[in-house]
Amino acid sequence: MEKIQIIAILISFVFLAYIAWLIVKGKLREEYAIVWIACTIVLIIFSVWRAGLDVMAKLIGVYSPPNLVFSGAILAILIYLLHLSVTVSRLQKQNKSLAQEIALLKEKMEKK
Amino acid sequence: MKKVAIIIPCFNEQEALPLVINEIRQLNKIESYEYIPVVINDCSIDNTYEVAKNLQCIVLNLPVNLGIGGAVQTGIKYAFENNFDFALQLDGDGQHPPAEIEKLIHCMTDQNLDVVIGSRFLRRNGFQSSIARRMGINFFKGLIKILTSQTITDATSGFRLLNKKAINIAYEYYPDEYPEPEAIILYIKNHLNVGEVAVNMRERIGGTSSIGTFASLYYMFKVSIAIIFTFIRSNK
């Protein structure tokens, strides 16, 4: 095993531990953690299996393996950002309903 | 006696609000309609809340700033929950003269409409807005015409009268940002009869428009997308 592999694996495990800590502390919901755990697992797989990247690149037909890494990473980030936009939209909608409900209830209370 | 909720969304309107409310109060004696002003204070940083309270209005105080759409919907929810017969939207900045409310009510009863929009452009009277603004309004007129084959000359007008049927729909869903043109599509797609009546508008008394120069392009784009998607969504 080469030095860079060990570094990559170590970083991946530290990252995984950090995610676990966030979940334990209640700062990260499990539904969002799934994505991060999946990413870390992919990182660990390719850190251990060094030839894996070349195999995958050849399989898909990408000339230069690093390009596969970038394309894959960018795609994953875009999908996750879209997911976050959906989440923010939902929160905004809920936030609006709550604010309206508060305004209506306060008015009702003051009338009594 | 028919109850009409006069929904007045306010964001920093302490100067214009007393005038608007007093004008509404003077109308009270005229018809068999009872006008009840409902002020929605959308997190104003001036004394809008105190001013409205001193005027003995019903005040709905939003804890966070929701923007015009969210504020109007709060008023509509109030009208729905308190069993009002009509809801009338009126800007808090004095642009919409309360003396014109009667015209909207007459138009609704005469033509059997569910939604009546007060239009500046049906008969070219009163304050006509800037050229750029009018170009935008004509664009929406064209877009609405293509999608619904109805002509709405003043799609951005926030001076509107809704009956119970329309209140029910706006209670369920009302757009957030720049809601006026989008809401028209929403009403028409829900098989409501939407019509217009010519009204005079004035220039605002206090406050600033919610749409600045730089925001207007974004406004056009956002509202066009919203109109098209509202059209597709309710086509199901």
Short mmCIF file of C-alpha atoms in Angstrom, two decimals:
data_model
loop_
_atom_site.label_atom_id
_atom_site.label_comp_id
_atom_site.label_asym_id
_atom_site.label_seq_id
_atom_site.Cartn_x
_atom_site.Cartn_y
_atom_site.Cartn_z
CA MET A 1 0.00 0.00 0.00
CA GLU A 2 1.34 3.40 -0.98
CA LYS A 3 1.55 6.47 1.16
CA ILE A 4 -1.24 8.34 -0.68
CA GLN A 5 -3.61 5.42 -0.18
CA ILE A 6 -3.05 5.44 3.54
CA ILE A 7 -3.60 9.19 3.68
CA ALA A 8 -6.80 8.91 1.64
CA ILE A 9 -8.15 6.10 3.79
CA LEU A 10 -7.31 7.99 6.97
CA ILE A 11 -9.04 11.15 5.76
CA SER A 12 -12.08 9.13 4.72
CA PHE A 13 -12.37 7.53 8.14
CA VAL A 14 -11.95 10.85 9.93
CA PHE A 15 -14.74 12.21 7.72
CA LEU A 16 -16.93 9.21 8.48
CA ALA A 17 -16.30 9.62 12.20
CA TYR A 18 -17.20 13.30 11.98
CA ILE A 19 -20.51 12.44 10.27
CA ALA A 20 -21.23 9.87 12.96
CA TRP A 21 -20.47 12.48 15.64
CA LEU A 22 -22.83 14.98 14.00
CA ILE A 23 -25.62 12.41 13.97
CA VAL A 24 -25.01 11.49 17.59
CA LYS A 25 -25.11 15.16 18.59
CA GLY A 26 -28.36 15.58 16.67
CA LYS A 27 -26.86 18.19 14.36
CA LEU A 28 -27.33 16.19 11.18
CA ARG A 29 -30.45 14.35 10.22
CA GLU A 30 -29.99 10.75 9.11
CA GLU A 31 -31.66 11.37 5.76
CA TYR A 32 -28.95 13.85 4.81
CA ALA A 33 -26.20 11.74 6.34
CA ILE A 34 -26.91 8.88 3.94
CA VAL A 35 -25.47 10.87 1.03
CA TRP A 36 -22.33 11.72 2.97
CA ILE A 37 -21.83 8.17 4.18
CA ALA A 38 -22.27 6.85 0.62
CA CYS A 39 -19.68 9.34 -0.64
CA THR A 40 -17.19 8.32 2.02
CA ILE A 41 -17.67 4.64 1.23
CA VAL A 42 -16.95 5.31 -2.44
CA LEU A 43 -13.81 7.20 -1.42
CA ILE A 44 -12.65 4.33 0.77
CA ILE A 45 -13.28 1.75 -1.97
CA PHE A 46 -11.16 3.64 -4.45
CA SER A 47 -8.44 4.36 -1.89
CA VAL A 48 -8.00 0.68 -1.20
CA TRP A 49 -8.54 -0.57 -4.74
CA ARG A 50 -6.07 1.61 -6.61
CA ALA A 51 -6.55 0.04 -10.04
CA GLY A 52 -10.29 0.51 -9.64
CA LEU A 53 -10.29 3.96 -11.16
CA ASP A 54 -8.57 2.77 -14.35
CA VAL A 55 -10.93 -0.17 -14.60
CA MET A 56 -13.98 2.07 -14.23
CA ALA A 57 -12.64 4.64 -16.71
CA LYS A 58 -11.99 1.97 -19.31
CA LEU A 59 -15.39 0.44 -18.67
CA ILE A 60 -17.22 3.71 -19.31
CA GLY A 61 -14.86 4.84 -22.06
CA VAL A 62 -13.18 7.81 -20.42
CA TYR A 63 -9.65 8.42 -21.75
CA SER A 64 -8.09 9.90 -18.67
CA PRO A 65 -9.17 8.38 -15.33
CA PRO A 66 -8.90 11.69 -13.36
CA ASN A 67 -11.57 13.14 -15.68
CA LEU A 68 -13.91 10.43 -14.48
CA VAL A 69 -13.29 11.52 -10.91
CA PHE A 70 -14.11 15.16 -11.69
CA SER A 71 -17.16 14.42 -13.80
CA GLY A 72 -18.50 12.01 -11.22
CA ALA A 73 -17.87 14.41 -8.35
CA ILE A 74 -19.45 17.37 -10.14
CA LEU A 75 -22.52 15.34 -11.05
CA ALA A 76 -22.89 14.15 -7.47
CA ILE A 77 -22.54 17.72 -6.17
CA LEU A 78 -25.15 19.03 -8.62
CA ILE A 79 -27.64 16.37 -7.63
CA TYR A 80 -27.06 17.07 -3.96
CA LEU A 81 -27.45 20.83 -4.49
CA LEU A 82 -30.74 20.25 -6.25
CA HIS A 83 -31.84 18.14 -3.32
CA LEU A 84 -30.91 20.99 -0.97
CA SER A 85 -32.88 23.49 -3.10
CA VAL A 86 -35.91 21.25 -2.81
CA THR A 87 -35.39 21.08 0.95
CA VAL A 88 -35.08 24.87 1.23
CA SER A 89 -38.25 25.32 -0.83
CA ARG A 90 -40.12 22.99 1.48
CA LEU A 91 -38.83 24.76 4.58
CA GLN A 92 -39.79 28.13 3.13
CA LYS A 93 -43.32 26.89 2.52
CA GLN A 94 -43.61 25.50 6.03
CA ASN A 95 -42.12 28.68 7.47
CA LYS A 96 -44.74 30.76 5.64
CA SER A 97 -47.63 28.66 6.92
CA LEU A 98 -46.30 28.88 10.47
CA ALA A 99 -45.86 32.65 10.34
CA GLN A 100 -49.39 33.08 9.00
CA GLU A 101 -50.81 30.78 11.63
CA ILE A 102 -49.01 32.73 14.38
CA ALA A 103 -50.35 36.05 13.08
CA LEU A 104 -53.91 34.68 12.96
CA LEU A 105 -53.69 33.09 16.41
CA LYS A 106 -52.23 36.22 18.00
CA GLU A 107 -55.09 38.26 16.61
CA LYS A 108 -57.58 35.75 17.99
CA MET A 109 -55.98 35.88 21.43
CA GLU A 110 -55.94 39.67 21.57
CA LYS A 111 -59.63 39.82 20.70
CA LYS A 112 -60.59 37.78 23.76
CA MET B 1 -75.36 42.80 5.46
CA LYS B 2 -72.47 41.40 3.45
CA LYS B 3 -69.08 41.36 5.12
CA VAL B 4 -66.11 42.55 3.06
CA ALA B 5 -62.60 42.13 4.43
CA ILE B 6 -60.42 44.93 3.12
CA ILE B 7 -57.03 43.25 3.09
CA ILE B 8 -54.26 45.81 3.38
CA PRO B 9 -50.75 44.33 3.27
CA CYS B 10 -48.33 46.81 4.82
CA PHE B 11 -44.59 47.10 4.88
CA ASN B 12 -43.56 50.44 6.37
CA GLU B 13 -46.73 52.32 5.51
CA GLN B 14 -47.16 54.49 8.59
CA GLU B 15 -47.69 57.66 6.53
CA ALA B 16 -50.24 56.37 4.03
CA LEU B 17 -52.18 54.00 6.26
CA PRO B 18 -54.25 56.53 8.28
CA LEU B 19 -55.46 58.19 5.07
CA VAL B 20 -56.42 54.87 3.51
CA ILE B 21 -58.24 53.69 6.64
CA ASN B 22 -60.12 56.97 7.03
CA GLU B 23 -61.26 56.82 3.43
CA ILE B 24 -62.53 53.27 3.97
CA ARG B 25 -64.38 54.32 7.13
CA GLN B 26 -66.16 57.08 5.24
CA LEU B 27 -67.42 54.51 2.75
CA ASN B 28 -69.08 52.46 5.45
CA LYS B 29 -72.34 54.36 5.40
CA ILE B 30 -73.07 53.98 1.70
CA GLU B 31 -74.18 50.44 0.87
CA SER B 32 -75.53 47.30 2.45
CA TYR B 33 -71.95 46.12 2.60
CA GLU B 34 -69.87 46.22 5.72
CA TYR B 35 -66.22 47.06 5.10
CA ILE B 36 -63.79 45.74 7.68
CA PRO B 37 -60.14 46.76 7.25
CA VAL B 38 -57.69 43.97 7.99
CA VAL B 39 -54.14 45.29 8.16
CA ILE B 40 -51.35 42.78 7.68
CA ASN B 41 -48.13 44.12 9.13
CA ASP B 42 -45.35 42.30 7.27
CA CYS B 43 -42.58 42.97 9.80
CA SER B 44 -42.47 46.72 9.25
CA ILE B 45 -39.52 48.51 10.81
CA ASP B 46 -41.49 51.73 11.30
CA ASN B 47 -44.60 52.26 13.45
CA THR B 48 -47.12 50.65 11.10
CA TYR B 49 -48.31 48.31 13.84
CA GLU B 50 -48.95 51.08 16.38
CA VAL B 51 -50.59 53.28 13.75
CA ALA B 52 -52.93 50.47 12.70
CA LYS B 53 -53.73 49.59 16.33
CA ASN B 54 -54.54 53.22 17.12
CA LEU B 55 -56.90 53.26 14.17
CA GLN B 56 -58.80 50.36 15.80
CA CYS B 57 -58.12 48.06 12.86
CA ILE B 58 -57.83 44.32 12.91
CA VAL B 59 -54.07 43.83 12.72
CA LEU B 60 -52.37 40.61 11.74
CA ASN B 61 -48.77 40.92 12.82
CA LEU B 62 -46.45 38.59 10.93
CA PRO B 63 -43.47 37.44 13.00
CA VAL B 64 -41.20 37.18 9.94
CA ASN B 65 -41.24 39.08 6.66
CA LEU B 66 -43.14 37.03 4.08
CA GLY B 67 -43.38 39.48 1.21
CA ILE B 68 -46.52 40.66 -0.50
CA GLY B 69 -47.89 37.23 -1.48
CA GLY B 70 -47.55 35.72 1.96
CA ALA B 71 -49.03 38.83 3.56
CA VAL B 72 -52.05 38.91 1.25
CA GLN B 73 -52.64 35.22 1.85
CA THR B 74 -52.63 35.84 5.60
CA GLY B 75 -55.50 38.26 5.07
CA ILE B 76 -57.28 35.78 2.84
CA LYS B 77 -56.92 33.11 5.50
CA TYR B 78 -58.40 35.52 8.02
CA ALA B 79 -61.34 36.20 5.67
CA PHE B 80 -61.83 32.47 5.15
CA GLU B 81 -61.71 31.54 8.83
CA ASN B 82 -64.02 34.37 9.87
CA ASN B 83 -66.54 33.62 7.18
CA PHE B 84 -66.36 36.81 5.17
CA ASP B 85 -68.40 37.08 1.98
CA PHE B 86 -65.77 39.01 0.07
CA ALA B 87 -62.10 39.85 0.31
CA LEU B 88 -60.79 43.03 -1.22
CA GLN B 89 -57.06 43.52 -1.69
CA LEU B 90 -55.88 47.08 -1.37
CA ASP B 91 -52.30 48.34 -1.23
CA GLY B 92 -51.36 50.15 1.93
CA ASP B 93 -49.47 52.87 0.07
CA GLY B 94 -52.56 54.80 -1.05
CA GLN B 95 -52.30 53.82 -4.72
CA HIS B 96 -55.76 52.29 -4.70
CA PRO B 97 -58.44 54.82 -3.78
CA PRO B 98 -61.04 53.20 -1.50
CA ALA B 99 -63.70 55.28 -3.29
CA GLU B 100 -63.27 52.86 -6.21
CA ILE B 101 -64.21 49.79 -4.16
CA GLU B 102 -67.87 50.22 -5.05
CA LYS B 103 -67.03 49.89 -8.75
CA LEU B 104 -65.45 46.50 -8.12
CA ILE B 105 -68.44 45.29 -6.11
CA HIS B 106 -70.92 46.48 -8.75
CA CYS B 107 -68.89 44.84 -11.48
CA MET B 108 -68.87 41.55 -9.58
CA THR B 109 -72.61 41.46 -8.95
CA ASP B 110 -73.61 42.79 -12.37
CA GLN B 111 -71.45 40.42 -14.39
CA ASN B 112 -71.60 37.48 -12.00
CA LEU B 113 -67.83 37.30 -11.57
CA ASP B 114 -65.70 35.54 -8.96
CA VAL B 115 -62.68 37.81 -9.22
CA VAL B 116 -62.69 41.47 -10.24
CA ILE B 117 -59.45 43.31 -10.97
CA GLY B 118 -59.27 47.08 -10.85
CA SER B 119 -57.50 48.12 -14.04
CA ARG B 120 -55.68 51.36 -14.81
CA PHE B 121 -55.65 50.66 -18.53
CA LEU B 122 -59.20 49.66 -19.38
CA ARG B 123 -60.03 53.34 -19.59
CA ARG B 124 -56.92 55.44 -19.47
CA ASN B 125 -57.62 57.47 -16.38
CA GLY B 126 -55.52 58.49 -13.41
CA PHE B 127 -51.96 57.50 -12.66
CA GLN B 128 -50.61 55.40 -15.54
CA SER B 129 -47.22 54.21 -14.25
CA SER B 130 -43.92 54.47 -16.18
CA ILE B 131 -43.35 53.38 -19.79
CA ALA B 132 -41.09 50.49 -18.77
CA ARG B 133 -43.66 49.26 -16.27
CA ARG B 134 -46.40 49.46 -18.89
CA MET B 135 -44.30 47.43 -21.33
CA GLY B 136 -44.00 44.72 -18.72
CA ILE B 137 -47.74 44.79 -18.08
CA ASN B 138 -48.41 44.44 -21.83
CA PHE B 139 -46.06 41.47 -21.93
CA PHE B 140 -48.08 39.73 -19.21
CA LYS B 141 -51.28 40.65 -21.02
CA GLY B 142 -49.95 38.83 -24.10
CA LEU B 143 -48.77 35.82 -22.13
CA ILE B 144 -52.08 35.45 -20.31
CA LYS B 145 -53.94 35.88 -23.59
CA ILE B 146 -51.94 33.05 -25.20
CA LEU B 147 -52.45 30.68 -22.27
CA THR B 148 -56.06 31.39 -21.34
CA SER B 149 -57.43 33.39 -24.32
CA GLN B 150 -58.63 36.01 -21.81
CA THR B 151 -57.62 39.65 -21.94
CA ILE B 152 -56.41 41.11 -18.68
CA THR B 153 -55.20 44.65 -19.29
CA ASP B 154 -53.67 45.19 -15.85
CA ALA B 155 -52.28 41.86 -14.67
CA THR B 156 -50.02 43.45 -12.05
CA SER B 157 -52.82 45.34 -10.35
CA GLY B 158 -53.14 44.38 -6.70
CA PHE B 159 -56.56 46.04 -6.42
CA ARG B 160 -58.85 43.03 -6.46
CA LEU B 161 -62.13 41.75 -5.16
CA LEU B 162 -62.58 38.04 -4.47
CA ASN B 163 -65.79 36.25 -3.65
CA LYS B 164 -66.05 33.17 -1.43
CA LYS B 165 -65.13 30.78 -4.22
CA ALA B 166 -61.98 32.72 -4.99
CA ILE B 167 -61.13 33.04 -1.29
CA ASN B 168 -61.26 29.25 -0.99
CA ILE B 169 -58.76 28.86 -3.80
CA ALA B 170 -56.36 31.55 -2.58
CA TYR B 171 -56.61 30.05 0.91
CA GLU B 172 -55.21 26.77 -0.40
CA TYR B 173 -52.47 28.24 -2.53
CA TYR B 174 -51.24 31.74 -3.21
CA PRO B 175 -47.94 32.65 -4.86
CA ASP B 176 -45.19 34.28 -2.76
CA GLU B 177 -43.20 36.80 -4.70
CA TYR B 178 -44.86 39.20 -7.18
CA PRO B 179 -48.04 37.14 -6.96
CA GLU B 180 -50.52 39.21 -9.01
CA PRO B 181 -50.12 37.88 -12.59
CA GLU B 182 -49.63 34.32 -11.40
CA ALA B 183 -52.77 34.45 -9.26
CA ILE B 184 -54.85 35.37 -12.34
CA ILE B 185 -53.78 32.15 -14.06
CA LEU B 186 -54.53 30.26 -10.87
CA TYR B 187 -58.08 31.62 -10.74
CA ILE B 188 -58.79 31.06 -14.42
CA LYS B 189 -57.44 27.51 -14.33
CA ASN B 190 -59.72 26.82 -11.38
CA HIS B 191 -62.69 27.80 -13.53
CA LEU B 192 -63.40 31.10 -11.83
CA ASN B 193 -64.84 33.99 -13.82
CA VAL B 194 -62.25 36.74 -13.82
CA GLY B 195 -63.09 40.22 -15.05
CA GLU B 196 -61.82 43.77 -14.94
CA VAL B 197 -63.26 47.16 -14.21
CA ALA B 198 -61.72 50.54 -14.98
CA VAL B 199 -60.47 52.38 -11.89
CA ASN B 200 -58.37 55.42 -11.21
CA MET B 201 -55.17 54.89 -9.35
CA ARG B 202 -53.01 57.44 -7.62
CA GLU B 203 -49.32 57.74 -7.10
CA ARG B 204 -48.14 56.20 -3.87
CA ILE B 205 -48.26 58.44 -0.81
CA GLY B 206 -45.42 56.95 1.21
CA GLY B 207 -43.03 54.01 1.15
CA THR B 208 -41.22 52.65 -1.89
CA SER B 209 -42.25 50.20 -4.58
CA SER B 210 -41.32 46.60 -3.93
CA ILE B 211 -39.84 46.46 -7.45
CA GLY B 212 -36.63 48.40 -8.12
CA THR B 213 -34.99 48.99 -11.50
CA PHE B 214 -32.57 46.10 -11.30
CA ALA B 215 -35.19 43.77 -9.96
CA SER B 216 -37.57 44.32 -12.85
CA LEU B 217 -35.79 41.97 -15.25
CA TYR B 218 -35.73 39.29 -12.60
CA TYR B 219 -39.38 40.07 -11.98
CA MET B 220 -40.32 39.55 -15.63
CA PHE B 221 -38.41 36.30 -15.83
CA LYS B 222 -39.59 34.88 -12.53
CA VAL B 223 -43.23 35.77 -13.10
CA SER B 224 -43.18 34.37 -16.67
CA ILE B 225 -41.85 31.06 -15.40
CA ALA B 226 -44.35 31.07 -12.54
CA ILE B 227 -47.23 31.79 -14.94
CA ILE B 228 -46.24 28.99 -17.28
CA PHE B 229 -45.79 26.47 -14.48
CA THR B 230 -49.02 27.44 -12.77
CA PHE B 231 -50.67 26.90 -16.14
CA ILE B 232 -49.13 23.44 -16.55
CA ARG B 233 -49.70 22.41 -12.94
CA SER B 234 -53.41 23.09 -12.83
CA ASN B 235 -53.93 21.53 -16.26
CA LYS B 236 -53.71 18.08 -14.74
#
